């Protein structure tokens, strides 16, 4: 048993000859906001997919809330759990990707209600009540009947976040949730994530939004070539990196134009900006 919410211990993963994760360890505490940085191909997505059991692992252990993920340990040997038990474990972990993958023929509200009703067998009334509350939480209380195609990319991503939250996860994983968005829509999604962090959600966020990472993260992890090169509080890792690989990555990031220069003061600001944008479009 561990006191960590998430404990990754020496996890390895290869795709054929390609080593995606060298033995990798990371502990995340309850309520901690961890940002995962690193160049393309460094293993960030693989790590999230291993945590969420979308991939089998070649070695090591992953615990979520004291639960060994995906495997049963019999005298030191790992045996894969049944699909049913893995599916049950995965319900505790919410995941948001670059692409939102909402059901196109369902409304916002139906998208959010789907998993609690279909997977957890919740009553429609209860699922609906929570979906309405979640829509409010992501600033889309006026959009329950909208279809994904009627929403901006930023709004769709906020629905995707609400959908993941509807399963009441213990842990949320975000894989570059803003990198498919137009720059002016990034801020509202970051604002929702910041609110979640403030409310105490345990989360790991892969992002290239450096100012956001520096401001919001409790812990920054820098990966390269399938290993955690460096980790620590944001001020140390981002402002004062110890490793040459971290320094060269950060230099590269800083020389590229940032998607957002300014992160809205609060979610309210982001939503107000969004509404203003809607009004202008209606004119
Ligand atoms: N399904 C896969 N099959 C083969 N190689 C893969 C697969 N997924 C990832 N890889 C390889 O694993 C390495 C890590 O990839 P990834 O975790 O996607 O990195 P990142 O998310 O940091 O860009 C890369 O070399 C990538 O090409
Ligand atoms: Mg990736």
PDB file of C-alpha atoms and ligand atoms in Angstrom:
ATOM      1  CA  UNK A   1       0.000   0.000   0.000  1.00  0.00           C
ATOM      2  CA  UNK A   2       1.151   3.491  -0.703  1.00  0.00           C
ATOM      3  CA  UNK A   3       0.082   6.911   0.413  1.00  0.00           C
ATOM      4  CA  UNK A   4       0.359   8.247  -3.114  1.00  0.00           C
ATOM      5  CA  UNK A   5      -2.664   8.648  -5.337  1.00  0.00           C
ATOM      6  CA  UNK A   6      -0.635   7.395  -8.258  1.00  0.00           C
ATOM      7  CA  UNK A   7       2.572   5.473  -8.010  1.00  0.00           C
ATOM      8  CA  UNK A   8       4.571   4.482 -11.078  1.00  0.00           C
ATOM      9  CA  UNK A   9       7.424   2.183 -10.233  1.00  0.00           C
ATOM     10  CA  UNK A  10      10.001   1.220 -12.854  1.00  0.00           C
ATOM     11  CA  UNK A  11       7.524   0.935 -15.710  1.00  0.00           C
ATOM     12  CA  UNK A  12       8.966  -0.161 -19.048  1.00  0.00           C
ATOM     13  CA  UNK A  13       7.350  -0.220 -22.453  1.00  0.00           C
ATOM     14  CA  UNK A  14       8.669  -1.084 -25.897  1.00  0.00           C
ATOM     15  CA  UNK A  15       6.948  -1.277 -29.254  1.00  0.00           C
ATOM     16  CA  UNK A  16       8.972  -3.973 -30.963  1.00  0.00           C
ATOM     17  CA  UNK A  17      12.477  -2.556 -31.218  1.00  0.00           C
ATOM     18  CA  UNK A  18      11.378   0.946 -30.160  1.00  0.00           C
ATOM     19  CA  UNK A  19      11.854   1.573 -26.441  1.00  0.00           C
ATOM     20  CA  UNK A  20       9.124   4.087 -25.596  1.00  0.00           C
ATOM     21  CA  UNK A  21       9.663   4.016 -21.815  1.00  0.00           C
ATOM     22  CA  UNK A  22      12.865   3.099 -20.096  1.00  0.00           C
ATOM     23  CA  UNK A  23      12.288   2.172 -16.444  1.00  0.00           C
ATOM     24  CA  UNK A  24      10.218   5.158 -15.353  1.00  0.00           C
ATOM     25  CA  UNK A  25       9.087   6.082 -11.865  1.00  0.00           C
ATOM     26  CA  UNK A  26       6.842   8.874 -10.689  1.00  0.00           C
ATOM     27  CA  UNK A  27       4.680   9.472  -7.635  1.00  0.00           C
ATOM     28  CA  UNK A  28       1.703  11.790  -7.610  1.00  0.00           C
ATOM     29  CA  UNK A  29      -0.007  12.839  -4.400  1.00  0.00           C
ATOM     30  CA  UNK A  30      -3.693  13.373  -3.845  1.00  0.00           C
ATOM     31  CA  UNK A  31      -4.739  16.744  -5.259  1.00  0.00           C
ATOM     32  CA  UNK A  32      -1.426  17.309  -7.000  1.00  0.00           C
ATOM     33  CA  UNK A  33      -1.243  18.922 -10.438  1.00  0.00           C
ATOM     34  CA  UNK A  34       1.641  17.474 -12.418  1.00  0.00           C
ATOM     35  CA  UNK A  35       2.715  18.850 -15.771  1.00  0.00           C
ATOM     36  CA  UNK A  36       4.523  16.522 -18.120  1.00  0.00           C
ATOM     37  CA  UNK A  37       6.869  18.253 -20.552  1.00  0.00           C
ATOM     38  CA  UNK A  38       9.159  16.903 -23.205  1.00  0.00           C
ATOM     39  CA  UNK A  39       9.889  16.839 -26.918  1.00  0.00           C
ATOM     40  CA  UNK A  40       7.817  14.848 -29.361  1.00  0.00           C
ATOM     41  CA  UNK A  41       8.546  11.123 -29.100  1.00  0.00           C
ATOM     42  CA  UNK A  42       9.824  11.312 -25.519  1.00  0.00           C
ATOM     43  CA  UNK A  43       7.191   8.891 -24.214  1.00  0.00           C
ATOM     44  CA  UNK A  44       4.620  11.236 -22.639  1.00  0.00           C
ATOM     45  CA  UNK A  45       1.592   9.733 -24.382  1.00  0.00           C
ATOM     46  CA  UNK A  46       2.876   6.218 -23.781  1.00  0.00           C
ATOM     47  CA  UNK A  47       3.162   6.932 -20.066  1.00  0.00           C
ATOM     48  CA  UNK A  48      -0.429   8.204 -19.890  1.00  0.00           C
ATOM     49  CA  UNK A  49      -1.660   5.242 -21.927  1.00  0.00           C
ATOM     50  CA  UNK A  50       0.136   2.828 -19.598  1.00  0.00           C
ATOM     51  CA  UNK A  51      -1.373   4.486 -16.513  1.00  0.00           C
ATOM     52  CA  UNK A  52      -4.794   4.135 -18.075  1.00  0.00           C
ATOM     53  CA  UNK A  53      -4.120   0.541 -19.173  1.00  0.00           C
ATOM     54  CA  UNK A  54      -4.652   1.358 -22.835  1.00  0.00           C
ATOM     55  CA  UNK A  55      -1.288  -0.380 -23.196  1.00  0.00           C
ATOM     56  CA  UNK A  56       0.180  -3.451 -21.568  1.00  0.00           C
ATOM     57  CA  UNK A  57       3.487  -2.818 -19.819  1.00  0.00           C
ATOM     58  CA  UNK A  58       6.709  -4.807 -20.105  1.00  0.00           C
ATOM     59  CA  UNK A  59       7.777  -4.354 -16.509  1.00  0.00           C
ATOM     60  CA  UNK A  60       7.266  -2.357 -13.336  1.00  0.00           C
ATOM     61  CA  UNK A  61       4.084  -1.549 -11.464  1.00  0.00           C
ATOM     62  CA  UNK A  62       1.433   1.168 -11.527  1.00  0.00           C
ATOM     63  CA  UNK A  63      -0.831   1.780  -8.548  1.00  0.00           C
ATOM     64  CA  UNK A  64      -3.833   4.082  -8.459  1.00  0.00           C
ATOM     65  CA  UNK A  65      -5.148   4.623  -4.956  1.00  0.00           C
ATOM     66  CA  UNK A  66      -3.373   1.468  -3.796  1.00  0.00           C
ATOM     67  CA  UNK A  67      -4.836  -0.627  -6.610  1.00  0.00           C
ATOM     68  CA  UNK A  68      -2.307  -2.425  -8.854  1.00  0.00           C
ATOM     69  CA  UNK A  69      -3.376  -1.457 -12.373  1.00  0.00           C
ATOM     70  CA  UNK A  70      -3.966  -4.088 -15.035  1.00  0.00           C
ATOM     71  CA  UNK A  71      -2.258  -6.975 -13.306  1.00  0.00           C
ATOM     72  CA  UNK A  72      -2.318  -9.332 -10.413  1.00  0.00           C
ATOM     73  CA  UNK A  73       0.967  -9.874  -8.618  1.00  0.00           C
ATOM     74  CA  UNK A  74       1.374 -13.575  -7.858  1.00  0.00           C
ATOM     75  CA  UNK A  75       4.629 -14.155  -5.997  1.00  0.00           C
ATOM     76  CA  UNK A  76       6.357 -11.365  -7.903  1.00  0.00           C
ATOM     77  CA  UNK A  77       5.057 -12.334 -11.339  1.00  0.00           C
ATOM     78  CA  UNK A  78       2.488 -10.141 -13.041  1.00  0.00           C
ATOM     79  CA  UNK A  79      -0.569 -11.754 -14.564  1.00  0.00           C
ATOM     80  CA  UNK A  80      -2.879  -9.684 -16.736  1.00  0.00           C
ATOM     81  CA  UNK A  81      -6.311  -9.104 -15.228  1.00  0.00           C
ATOM     82  CA  UNK A  82      -9.429  -9.925 -17.203  1.00  0.00           C
ATOM     83  CA  UNK A  83     -10.734  -7.239 -19.562  1.00  0.00           C
ATOM     84  CA  UNK A  84     -13.694  -6.787 -17.268  1.00  0.00           C
ATOM     85  CA  UNK A  85     -11.553  -6.006 -14.239  1.00  0.00           C
ATOM     86  CA  UNK A  86      -9.334  -3.698 -16.261  1.00  0.00           C
ATOM     87  CA  UNK A  87     -12.405  -1.869 -17.549  1.00  0.00           C
ATOM     88  CA  UNK A  88     -13.544  -1.418 -13.944  1.00  0.00           C
ATOM     89  CA  UNK A  89     -10.151   0.044 -12.967  1.00  0.00           C
ATOM     90  CA  UNK A  90     -10.164   2.377 -15.954  1.00  0.00           C
ATOM     91  CA  UNK A  91     -13.419   3.947 -14.796  1.00  0.00           C
ATOM     92  CA  UNK A  92     -11.467   5.643 -12.018  1.00  0.00           C
ATOM     93  CA  UNK A  93      -9.303   7.496 -14.512  1.00  0.00           C
ATOM     94  CA  UNK A  94     -10.583  10.288 -16.717  1.00  0.00           C
ATOM     95  CA  UNK A  95      -8.723  11.040 -19.907  1.00  0.00           C
ATOM     96  CA  UNK A  96      -8.840  13.976 -22.302  1.00  0.00           C
ATOM     97  CA  UNK A  97      -6.989  13.924 -25.577  1.00  0.00           C
ATOM     98  CA  UNK A  98      -6.029  16.461 -28.160  1.00  0.00           C
ATOM     99  CA  UNK A  99      -9.089  15.338 -30.161  1.00  0.00           C
ATOM    100  CA  UNK A 100     -12.303  15.471 -28.220  1.00  0.00           C
ATOM    101  CA  UNK A 101     -14.105  12.454 -29.791  1.00  0.00           C
ATOM    102  CA  UNK A 102     -17.573  13.511 -28.710  1.00  0.00           C
ATOM    103  CA  UNK A 103     -20.490  11.540 -30.116  1.00  0.00           C
ATOM    104  CA  UNK A 104     -21.524  13.739 -33.060  1.00  0.00           C
ATOM    105  CA  UNK A 105     -25.193  12.704 -33.010  1.00  0.00           C
ATOM    106  CA  UNK A 106     -25.678  13.316 -29.311  1.00  0.00           C
ATOM    107  CA  UNK A 107     -26.247  16.632 -27.587  1.00  0.00           C
ATOM    108  CA  UNK A 108     -23.839  18.041 -25.049  1.00  0.00           C
ATOM    109  CA  UNK A 109     -25.997  16.747 -22.205  1.00  0.00           C
ATOM    110  CA  UNK A 110     -26.343  13.276 -23.754  1.00  0.00           C
ATOM    111  CA  UNK A 111     -22.604  13.075 -24.343  1.00  0.00           C
ATOM    112  CA  UNK A 112     -21.965  13.719 -20.656  1.00  0.00           C
ATOM    113  CA  UNK A 113     -24.709  11.334 -19.474  1.00  0.00           C
ATOM    114  CA  UNK A 114     -23.692   8.463 -21.755  1.00  0.00           C
ATOM    115  CA  UNK A 115     -20.997   6.713 -19.700  1.00  0.00           C
ATOM    116  CA  UNK A 116     -22.628   7.006 -16.255  1.00  0.00           C
ATOM    117  CA  UNK A 117     -25.858   5.523 -17.659  1.00  0.00           C
ATOM    118  CA  UNK A 118     -24.368   2.912 -20.025  1.00  0.00           C
ATOM    119  CA  UNK A 119     -21.269   1.894 -18.103  1.00  0.00           C
ATOM    120  CA  UNK A 120     -22.185   2.498 -14.476  1.00  0.00           C
ATOM    121  CA  UNK A 121     -25.902   1.823 -14.811  1.00  0.00           C
ATOM    122  CA  UNK A 122     -26.835   5.109 -13.155  1.00  0.00           C
ATOM    123  CA  UNK A 123     -30.410   6.315 -13.468  1.00  0.00           C
ATOM    124  CA  UNK A 124     -30.965   8.855 -16.235  1.00  0.00           C
ATOM    125  CA  UNK A 125     -32.330  11.324 -13.705  1.00  0.00           C
ATOM    126  CA  UNK A 126     -29.201  11.183 -11.564  1.00  0.00           C
ATOM    127  CA  UNK A 127     -26.852  11.271 -14.565  1.00  0.00           C
ATOM    128  CA  UNK A 128     -28.753  14.232 -15.959  1.00  0.00           C
ATOM    129  CA  UNK A 129     -28.567  16.141 -12.706  1.00  0.00           C
ATOM    130  CA  UNK A 130     -24.798  15.676 -12.553  1.00  0.00           C
ATOM    131  CA  UNK A 131     -24.386  16.513 -16.255  1.00  0.00           C
ATOM    132  CA  UNK A 132     -26.180  19.825 -15.706  1.00  0.00           C
ATOM    133  CA  UNK A 133     -23.932  20.641 -12.759  1.00  0.00           C
ATOM    134  CA  UNK A 134     -20.842  19.719 -14.789  1.00  0.00           C
ATOM    135  CA  UNK A 135     -21.911  21.892 -17.700  1.00  0.00           C
ATOM    136  CA  UNK A 136     -22.087  24.767 -15.275  1.00  0.00           C
ATOM    137  CA  UNK A 137     -18.652  23.885 -13.956  1.00  0.00           C
ATOM    138  CA  UNK A 138     -17.110  24.126 -17.421  1.00  0.00           C
ATOM    139  CA  UNK A 139     -19.064  27.302 -18.197  1.00  0.00           C
ATOM    140  CA  UNK A 140     -21.461  25.785 -20.733  1.00  0.00           C
ATOM    141  CA  UNK A 141     -24.713  25.822 -18.788  1.00  0.00           C
ATOM    142  CA  UNK A 142     -26.412  27.462 -21.769  1.00  0.00           C
ATOM    143  CA  UNK A 143     -25.431  24.660 -24.190  1.00  0.00           C
ATOM    144  CA  UNK A 144     -27.113  21.433 -22.984  1.00  0.00           C
ATOM    145  CA  UNK A 145     -28.989  20.909 -26.254  1.00  0.00           C
ATOM    146  CA  UNK A 146     -26.170  21.838 -28.624  1.00  0.00           C
ATOM    147  CA  UNK A 147     -24.570  19.222 -30.864  1.00  0.00           C
ATOM    148  CA  UNK A 148     -20.757  19.068 -31.071  1.00  0.00           C
ATOM    149  CA  UNK A 149     -20.729  20.543 -34.592  1.00  0.00           C
ATOM    150  CA  UNK A 150     -22.497  23.626 -33.229  1.00  0.00           C
ATOM    151  CA  UNK A 151     -19.725  24.246 -30.702  1.00  0.00           C
ATOM    152  CA  UNK A 152     -16.270  25.757 -31.069  1.00  0.00           C
ATOM    153  CA  UNK A 153     -13.241  23.535 -30.507  1.00  0.00           C
ATOM    154  CA  UNK A 154     -12.714  25.086 -27.082  1.00  0.00           C
ATOM    155  CA  UNK A 155     -16.325  24.421 -26.120  1.00  0.00           C
ATOM    156  CA  UNK A 156     -16.085  20.837 -27.384  1.00  0.00           C
ATOM    157  CA  UNK A 157     -12.989  20.264 -25.288  1.00  0.00           C
ATOM    158  CA  UNK A 158     -14.788  21.644 -22.235  1.00  0.00           C
ATOM    159  CA  UNK A 159     -17.646  19.182 -22.918  1.00  0.00           C
ATOM    160  CA  UNK A 160     -15.052  16.399 -23.200  1.00  0.00           C
ATOM    161  CA  UNK A 161     -13.679  17.397 -19.793  1.00  0.00           C
ATOM    162  CA  UNK A 162     -17.196  17.410 -18.308  1.00  0.00           C
ATOM    163  CA  UNK A 163     -17.797  13.990 -19.845  1.00  0.00           C
ATOM    164  CA  UNK A 164     -14.680  12.586 -18.198  1.00  0.00           C
ATOM    165  CA  UNK A 165     -15.653  14.167 -14.864  1.00  0.00           C
ATOM    166  CA  UNK A 166     -19.100  12.578 -15.055  1.00  0.00           C
ATOM    167  CA  UNK A 167     -17.530   9.235 -14.128  1.00  0.00           C
ATOM    168  CA  UNK A 168     -16.202  10.843 -10.923  1.00  0.00           C
ATOM    169  CA  UNK A 169     -12.606   9.820 -11.595  1.00  0.00           C
ATOM    170  CA  UNK A 170      -9.912   9.645  -8.937  1.00  0.00           C
ATOM    171  CA  UNK A 171      -7.377  10.935 -11.407  1.00  0.00           C
ATOM    172  CA  UNK A 172      -7.526  12.958 -14.630  1.00  0.00           C
ATOM    173  CA  UNK A 173      -5.017  12.604 -17.453  1.00  0.00           C
ATOM    174  CA  UNK A 174      -4.764  15.254 -20.173  1.00  0.00           C
ATOM    175  CA  UNK A 175      -2.733  14.674 -23.322  1.00  0.00           C
ATOM    176  CA  UNK A 176      -2.067  18.019 -25.038  1.00  0.00           C
ATOM    177  CA  UNK A 177      -5.676  19.102 -24.545  1.00  0.00           C
ATOM    178  CA  UNK A 178      -5.149  22.483 -26.195  1.00  0.00           C
ATOM    179  CA  UNK A 179      -2.800  21.715 -29.055  1.00  0.00           C
ATOM    180  CA  UNK A 180      -5.553  21.167 -31.641  1.00  0.00           C
ATOM    181  CA  UNK A 181      -7.249  24.444 -30.751  1.00  0.00           C
ATOM    182  CA  UNK A 182      -7.087  27.820 -32.416  1.00  0.00           C
ATOM    183  CA  UNK A 183      -4.954  30.089 -30.225  1.00  0.00           C
ATOM    184  CA  UNK A 184      -7.886  32.241 -29.107  1.00  0.00           C
ATOM    185  CA  UNK A 185      -9.667  29.144 -27.710  1.00  0.00           C
ATOM    186  CA  UNK A 186      -6.774  27.831 -25.636  1.00  0.00           C
ATOM    187  CA  UNK A 187      -7.327  30.112 -22.649  1.00  0.00           C
ATOM    188  CA  UNK A 188     -10.835  28.885 -21.821  1.00  0.00           C
ATOM    189  CA  UNK A 189      -9.704  25.238 -21.685  1.00  0.00           C
ATOM    190  CA  UNK A 190      -6.694  26.118 -19.528  1.00  0.00           C
ATOM    191  CA  UNK A 191      -9.061  28.069 -17.290  1.00  0.00           C
ATOM    192  CA  UNK A 192     -11.251  24.988 -16.781  1.00  0.00           C
ATOM    193  CA  UNK A 193      -8.203  22.884 -15.925  1.00  0.00           C
ATOM    194  CA  UNK A 194      -7.041  25.522 -13.504  1.00  0.00           C
ATOM    195  CA  UNK A 195     -10.430  25.483 -11.774  1.00  0.00           C
ATOM    196  CA  UNK A 196     -10.231  21.701 -11.522  1.00  0.00           C
ATOM    197  CA  UNK A 197      -6.796  21.943  -9.960  1.00  0.00           C
ATOM    198  CA  UNK A 198      -8.086  24.519  -7.511  1.00  0.00           C
ATOM    199  CA  UNK A 199     -10.921  22.152  -6.564  1.00  0.00           C
ATOM    200  CA  UNK A 200      -8.345  19.514  -5.645  1.00  0.00           C
ATOM    201  CA  UNK A 201      -8.508  17.131  -8.608  1.00  0.00           C
ATOM    202  CA  UNK A 202      -5.391  14.984  -8.987  1.00  0.00           C
ATOM    203  CA  UNK A 203      -4.189  15.489 -12.543  1.00  0.00           C
ATOM    204  CA  UNK A 204      -1.357  14.918 -14.981  1.00  0.00           C
ATOM    205  CA  UNK A 205      -1.292  17.297 -17.913  1.00  0.00           C
ATOM    206  CA  UNK A 206       0.920  16.974 -20.973  1.00  0.00           C
ATOM    207  CA  UNK A 207       1.179  20.472 -22.350  1.00  0.00           C
ATOM    208  CA  UNK A 208       3.420  22.881 -24.183  1.00  0.00           C
ATOM    209  CA  UNK A 209       1.814  25.868 -22.461  1.00  0.00           C
ATOM    210  CA  UNK A 210       4.823  26.909 -20.418  1.00  0.00           C
ATOM    211  CA  UNK A 211       3.327  29.903 -18.656  1.00  0.00           C
ATOM    212  CA  UNK A 212       0.351  27.786 -17.597  1.00  0.00           C
ATOM    213  CA  UNK A 213       2.636  25.008 -16.375  1.00  0.00           C
ATOM    214  CA  UNK A 214       4.755  27.432 -14.399  1.00  0.00           C
ATOM    215  CA  UNK A 215       1.760  29.111 -12.818  1.00  0.00           C
ATOM    216  CA  UNK A 216      -0.542  26.197 -12.025  1.00  0.00           C
ATOM    217  CA  UNK A 217       1.579  23.059 -11.647  1.00  0.00           C
ATOM    218  CA  UNK A 218       2.661  21.770  -8.248  1.00  0.00           C
ATOM    219  CA  UNK A 219       5.195  19.558  -9.913  1.00  0.00           C
ATOM    220  CA  UNK A 220       6.845  19.589 -13.327  1.00  0.00           C
ATOM    221  CA  UNK A 221       8.252  16.460 -14.938  1.00  0.00           C
ATOM    222  CA  UNK A 222      10.542  16.685 -17.936  1.00  0.00           C
ATOM    223  CA  UNK A 223      10.872  13.560 -20.082  1.00  0.00           C
ATOM    224  CA  UNK A 224      13.217  12.822 -22.925  1.00  0.00           C
ATOM    225  CA  UNK A 225      13.918   9.612 -24.761  1.00  0.00           C
ATOM    226  CA  UNK A 226      11.641   7.516 -22.539  1.00  0.00           C
ATOM    227  CA  UNK A 227      13.036   8.662 -19.198  1.00  0.00           C
ATOM    228  CA  UNK A 228      12.234  11.260 -16.584  1.00  0.00           C
ATOM    229  CA  UNK A 229      15.267  13.517 -16.945  1.00  0.00           C
ATOM    230  CA  UNK A 230      14.326  16.000 -14.290  1.00  0.00           C
ATOM    231  CA  UNK A 231      11.420  16.821 -12.028  1.00  0.00           C
ATOM    232  CA  UNK A 232      10.581  19.227  -9.266  1.00  0.00           C
ATOM    233  CA  UNK A 233       8.635  22.357  -8.498  1.00  0.00           C
ATOM    234  CA  UNK A 234       7.937  24.558 -11.536  1.00  0.00           C
ATOM    235  CA  UNK A 235      10.281  27.332 -10.478  1.00  0.00           C
ATOM    236  CA  UNK A 236      13.232  24.941 -10.330  1.00  0.00           C
ATOM    237  CA  UNK A 237      12.537  22.929 -13.458  1.00  0.00           C
ATOM    238  CA  UNK A 238      11.344  25.725 -15.731  1.00  0.00           C
ATOM    239  CA  UNK A 239      13.349  28.671 -14.412  1.00  0.00           C
ATOM    240  CA  UNK A 240      16.464  26.861 -13.331  1.00  0.00           C
ATOM    241  CA  UNK A 241      16.797  23.507 -15.130  1.00  0.00           C
ATOM    242  CA  UNK A 242      19.749  21.383 -14.078  1.00  0.00           C
ATOM    243  CA  UNK A 243      20.085  19.183 -17.152  1.00  0.00           C
ATOM    244  CA  UNK A 244      21.312  20.194 -20.576  1.00  0.00           C
ATOM    245  CA  UNK A 245      18.449  18.326 -22.259  1.00  0.00           C
ATOM    246  CA  UNK A 246      15.866  20.259 -20.226  1.00  0.00           C
ATOM    247  CA  UNK A 247      17.604  23.541 -20.977  1.00  0.00           C
ATOM    248  CA  UNK A 248      17.722  22.906 -24.694  1.00  0.00           C
ATOM    249  CA  UNK A 249      14.045  21.876 -24.774  1.00  0.00           C
ATOM    250  CA  UNK A 250      12.958  24.958 -22.849  1.00  0.00           C
ATOM    251  CA  UNK A 251      15.038  27.226 -25.051  1.00  0.00           C
ATOM    252  CA  UNK A 252      13.319  25.747 -28.081  1.00  0.00           C
ATOM    253  CA  UNK A 253       9.883  26.227 -26.516  1.00  0.00           C
ATOM    254  CA  UNK A 254      10.645  29.821 -25.653  1.00  0.00           C
ATOM    255  CA  UNK A 255      11.838  30.653 -29.128  1.00  0.00           C
ATOM    256  CA  UNK A 256       8.563  29.401 -30.590  1.00  0.00           C
ATOM    257  CA  UNK A 257       5.596  31.733 -30.334  1.00  0.00           C
ATOM    258  CA  UNK A 258       3.338  30.737 -27.460  1.00  0.00           C
ATOM    259  CA  UNK A 259      -0.243  29.886 -28.302  1.00  0.00           C
ATOM    260  CA  UNK A 260      -1.448  32.077 -25.469  1.00  0.00           C
ATOM    261  CA  UNK A 261       0.381  35.034 -24.095  1.00  0.00           C
ATOM    262  CA  UNK A 262      -2.249  35.678 -21.531  1.00  0.00           C
ATOM    263  CA  UNK A 263      -4.204  33.231 -19.424  1.00  0.00           C
ATOM    264  CA  UNK A 264      -7.538  34.663 -18.313  1.00  0.00           C
ATOM    265  CA  UNK A 265      -7.743  35.690 -14.659  1.00  0.00           C
ATOM    266  CA  UNK A 266     -10.481  33.221 -13.953  1.00  0.00           C
ATOM    267  CA  UNK A 267     -12.873  30.909 -15.663  1.00  0.00           C
ATOM    268  CA  UNK A 268     -15.496  33.678 -15.562  1.00  0.00           C
ATOM    269  CA  UNK A 269     -13.242  35.905 -17.630  1.00  0.00           C
ATOM    270  CA  UNK A 270     -12.715  33.175 -20.170  1.00  0.00           C
ATOM    271  CA  UNK A 271     -16.415  32.507 -20.469  1.00  0.00           C
ATOM    272  CA  UNK A 272     -17.225  36.192 -20.745  1.00  0.00           C
ATOM    273  CA  UNK A 273     -14.685  36.468 -23.529  1.00  0.00           C
ATOM    274  CA  UNK A 274     -16.254  33.458 -25.183  1.00  0.00           C
ATOM    275  CA  UNK A 275     -19.777  34.928 -24.984  1.00  0.00           C
ATOM    276  CA  UNK A 276     -18.521  38.189 -26.393  1.00  0.00           C
ATOM    277  CA  UNK A 277     -17.033  36.214 -29.264  1.00  0.00           C
ATOM    278  CA  UNK A 278     -20.405  34.457 -29.852  1.00  0.00           C
ATOM    279  CA  UNK A 279     -22.243  37.776 -29.917  1.00  0.00           C
ATOM    280  CA  UNK A 280     -19.828  39.235 -32.409  1.00  0.00           C
ATOM    281  CA  UNK A 281     -20.370  36.247 -34.665  1.00  0.00           C
ATOM    282  CA  UNK A 282     -24.148  36.708 -34.507  1.00  0.00           C
ATOM    283  CA  UNK A 283     -23.928  40.299 -35.698  1.00  0.00           C
TER     284      UNK A 283
HETATM  285  N1  LIG B   1       1.723   2.243 -31.219  1.00  0.00           N
HETATM  286  C1  LIG B   1       3.031   2.441 -31.390  1.00  0.00           C
HETATM  287  N2  LIG B   1       3.756   1.621 -32.183  1.00  0.00           N
HETATM  288  C2  LIG B   1       5.092   1.811 -32.362  1.00  0.00           C
HETATM  289  N3  LIG B   1       5.794   2.812 -31.804  1.00  0.00           N
HETATM  290  C3  LIG B   1       5.120   3.685 -31.028  1.00  0.00           C
HETATM  291  C4  LIG B   1       3.713   3.544 -30.777  1.00  0.00           C
HETATM  292  N4  LIG B   1       3.322   4.562 -29.956  1.00  0.00           N
HETATM  293  C5  LIG B   1       4.436   5.283 -29.705  1.00  0.00           C
HETATM  294  N5  LIG B   1       5.518   4.758 -30.332  1.00  0.00           N
HETATM  295  C6  LIG B   1       6.901   5.269 -30.259  1.00  0.00           C
HETATM  296  O1  LIG B   1       7.232   5.392 -28.879  1.00  0.00           O
HETATM  297  C7  LIG B   1       7.999   6.585 -28.661  1.00  0.00           C
HETATM  298  C8  LIG B   1       7.271   7.471 -27.667  1.00  0.00           C
HETATM  299  O2  LIG B   1       6.090   7.975 -28.278  1.00  0.00           O
HETATM  300  P1  LIG B   1       5.015   8.843 -27.521  1.00  0.00           P
HETATM  301  O3  LIG B   1       4.719   8.241 -26.207  1.00  0.00           O
HETATM  302  O4  LIG B   1       3.871   9.027 -28.447  1.00  0.00           O
HETATM  303  O5  LIG B   1       5.794  10.211 -27.317  1.00  0.00           O
HETATM  304  P2  LIG B   1       5.255  11.693 -27.015  1.00  0.00           P
HETATM  305  O6  LIG B   1       3.823  11.591 -26.570  1.00  0.00           O
HETATM  306  O7  LIG B   1       6.178  12.219 -25.970  1.00  0.00           O
HETATM  307  O8  LIG B   1       5.388  12.452 -28.304  1.00  0.00           O
HETATM  308  C9  LIG B   1       8.214   7.214 -30.026  1.00  0.00           C
HETATM  309  O9  LIG B   1       9.443   6.766 -30.524  1.00  0.00           O
HETATM  310  C10 LIG B   1       7.061   6.668 -30.835  1.00  0.00           C
HETATM  311  O10 LIG B   1       7.385   6.626 -32.201  1.00  0.00           O
HETATM  312 MG1  LIG B   2       2.129  12.511 -27.306  1.00  0.00          MG
END
